Coordinates of C-alpha atoms in Angstrom, one line a residue:
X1 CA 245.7 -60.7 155.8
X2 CA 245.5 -58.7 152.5
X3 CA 248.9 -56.8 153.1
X4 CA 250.4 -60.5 153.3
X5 CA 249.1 -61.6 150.9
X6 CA 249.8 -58.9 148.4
X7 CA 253.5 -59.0 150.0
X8 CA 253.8 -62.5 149.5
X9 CA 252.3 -62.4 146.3
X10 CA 255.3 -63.5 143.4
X11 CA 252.7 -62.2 140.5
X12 CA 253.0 -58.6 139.6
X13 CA 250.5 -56.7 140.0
X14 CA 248.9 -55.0 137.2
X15 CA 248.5 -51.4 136.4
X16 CA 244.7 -52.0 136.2
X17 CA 244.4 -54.0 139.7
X18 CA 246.5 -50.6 141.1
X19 CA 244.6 -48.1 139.5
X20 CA 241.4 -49.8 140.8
X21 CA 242.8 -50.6 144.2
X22 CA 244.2 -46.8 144.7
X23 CA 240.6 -45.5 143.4
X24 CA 238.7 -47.7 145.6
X25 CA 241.3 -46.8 148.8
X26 CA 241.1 -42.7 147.8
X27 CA 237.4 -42.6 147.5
X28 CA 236.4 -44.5 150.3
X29 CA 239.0 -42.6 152.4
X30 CA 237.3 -39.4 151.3
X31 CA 234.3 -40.5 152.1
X32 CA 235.1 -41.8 155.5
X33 CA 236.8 -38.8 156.7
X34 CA 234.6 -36.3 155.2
X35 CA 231.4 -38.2 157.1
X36 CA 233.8 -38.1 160.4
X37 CA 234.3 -34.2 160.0
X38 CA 230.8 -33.4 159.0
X39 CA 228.9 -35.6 162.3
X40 CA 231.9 -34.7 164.7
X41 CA 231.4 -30.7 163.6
X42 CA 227.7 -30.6 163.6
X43 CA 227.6 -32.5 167.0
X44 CA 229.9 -29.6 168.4
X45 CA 227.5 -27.3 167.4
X46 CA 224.5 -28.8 168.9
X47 CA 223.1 -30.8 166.0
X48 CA 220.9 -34.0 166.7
X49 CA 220.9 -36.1 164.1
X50 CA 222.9 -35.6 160.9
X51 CA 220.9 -36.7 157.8
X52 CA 222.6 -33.8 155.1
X53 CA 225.4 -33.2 153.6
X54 CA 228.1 -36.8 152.8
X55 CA 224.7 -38.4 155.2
X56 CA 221.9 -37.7 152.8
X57 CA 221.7 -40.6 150.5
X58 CA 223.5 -43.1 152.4
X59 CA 222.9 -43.5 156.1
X60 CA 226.3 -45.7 157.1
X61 CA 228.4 -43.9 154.5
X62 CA 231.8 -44.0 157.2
X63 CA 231.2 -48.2 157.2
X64 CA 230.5 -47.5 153.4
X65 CA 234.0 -46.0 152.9
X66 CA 235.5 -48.4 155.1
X67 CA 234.4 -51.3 153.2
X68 CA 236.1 -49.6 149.9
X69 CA 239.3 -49.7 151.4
X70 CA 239.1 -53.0 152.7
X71 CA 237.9 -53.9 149.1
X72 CA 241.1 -52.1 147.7
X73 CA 244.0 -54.4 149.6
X74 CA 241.9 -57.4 148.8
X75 CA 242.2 -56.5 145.0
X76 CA 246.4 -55.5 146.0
X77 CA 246.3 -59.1 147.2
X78 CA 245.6 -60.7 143.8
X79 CA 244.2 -63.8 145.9
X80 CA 240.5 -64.5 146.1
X81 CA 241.3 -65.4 149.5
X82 CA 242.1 -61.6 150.7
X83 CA 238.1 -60.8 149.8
X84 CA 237.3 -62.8 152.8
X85 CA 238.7 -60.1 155.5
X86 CA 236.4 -57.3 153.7
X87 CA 233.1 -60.1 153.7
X88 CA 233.8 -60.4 157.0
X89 CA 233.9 -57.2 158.0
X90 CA 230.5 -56.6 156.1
X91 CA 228.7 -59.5 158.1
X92 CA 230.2 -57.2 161.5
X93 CA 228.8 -54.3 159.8
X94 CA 225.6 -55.5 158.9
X95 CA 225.0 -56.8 162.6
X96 CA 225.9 -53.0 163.9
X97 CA 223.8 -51.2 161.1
X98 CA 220.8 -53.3 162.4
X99 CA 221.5 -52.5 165.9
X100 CA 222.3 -48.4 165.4
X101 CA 219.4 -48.6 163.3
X102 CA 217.1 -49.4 166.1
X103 CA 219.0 -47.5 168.7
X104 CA 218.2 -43.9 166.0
X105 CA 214.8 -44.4 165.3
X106 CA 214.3 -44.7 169.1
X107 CA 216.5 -41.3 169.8
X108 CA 215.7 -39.2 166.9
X109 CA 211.7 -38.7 165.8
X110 CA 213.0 -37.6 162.3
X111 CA 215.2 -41.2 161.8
X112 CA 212.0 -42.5 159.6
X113 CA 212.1 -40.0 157.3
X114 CA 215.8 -39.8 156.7
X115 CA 215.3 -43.9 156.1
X116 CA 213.0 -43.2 153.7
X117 CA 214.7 -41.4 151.3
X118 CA 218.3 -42.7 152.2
X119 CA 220.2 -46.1 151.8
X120 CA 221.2 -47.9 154.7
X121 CA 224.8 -48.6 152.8
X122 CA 224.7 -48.9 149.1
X123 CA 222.9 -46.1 147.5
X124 CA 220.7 -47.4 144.7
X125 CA 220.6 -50.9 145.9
X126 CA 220.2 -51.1 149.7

């Protein structure tokens, strides 16, 4: 829905809503794949659960980095109507963070001190 919208969009676009849009796309791509390598690597070597590294401070950092990008078409879009696809795809994250949240404090002992000093998704703020 953003992509349409930003295609169908007869404003330009300004250099500010493109520098914003391509830092918020670049950094939550970084993010995303460098939490992908990280838990796929140390899961090939034998690791349990994965609370260093991209993981330390923020617990759902790949959903974290997906949001981002999802954040950066809706500001390509230029309509306020292209931030509904990324606030809906926060209420689906929310309902999974709940539910993986429960499911690794029942695998991994250690999964209440990782929450402790970690962010579910937002570092700072939640």
């Amino acid at each position: 829905m953003p992509g349409l919208l930003a295609f169908l969009n007869p404003v330009p676009i300004s250099q500010v809503a493109v520098a914003l849009a391509l830092g918020l796309f670049s950094f939550g791509s970084l993010i995303n794949a460098s939490a992908d390598a990280q838990k796929t690597t140390a899961k090939a070597m034998g690791a349990g659960l994965v609370s260093d590294g991209i993981w330390r401070r923020v617990r759902h950092v790949n959903y974290l980095g997906d949001l981002l990008r999802y954040l950066s078409f809706a500001v390509v879009a230029g309509s306020g109507w292209a931030y509904l696809v990324p606030a809906f795809v926060l209420l689906i994250y929310l309902q999974r963070i709940d539910q993986k949240e429960t499911q690794m404090a029942a695998k991994y002992p250690e999964f209440s001190t990782w929450q402790q000093r970690s962010a579910r998704l937002l570092p700072g703020l939640w």
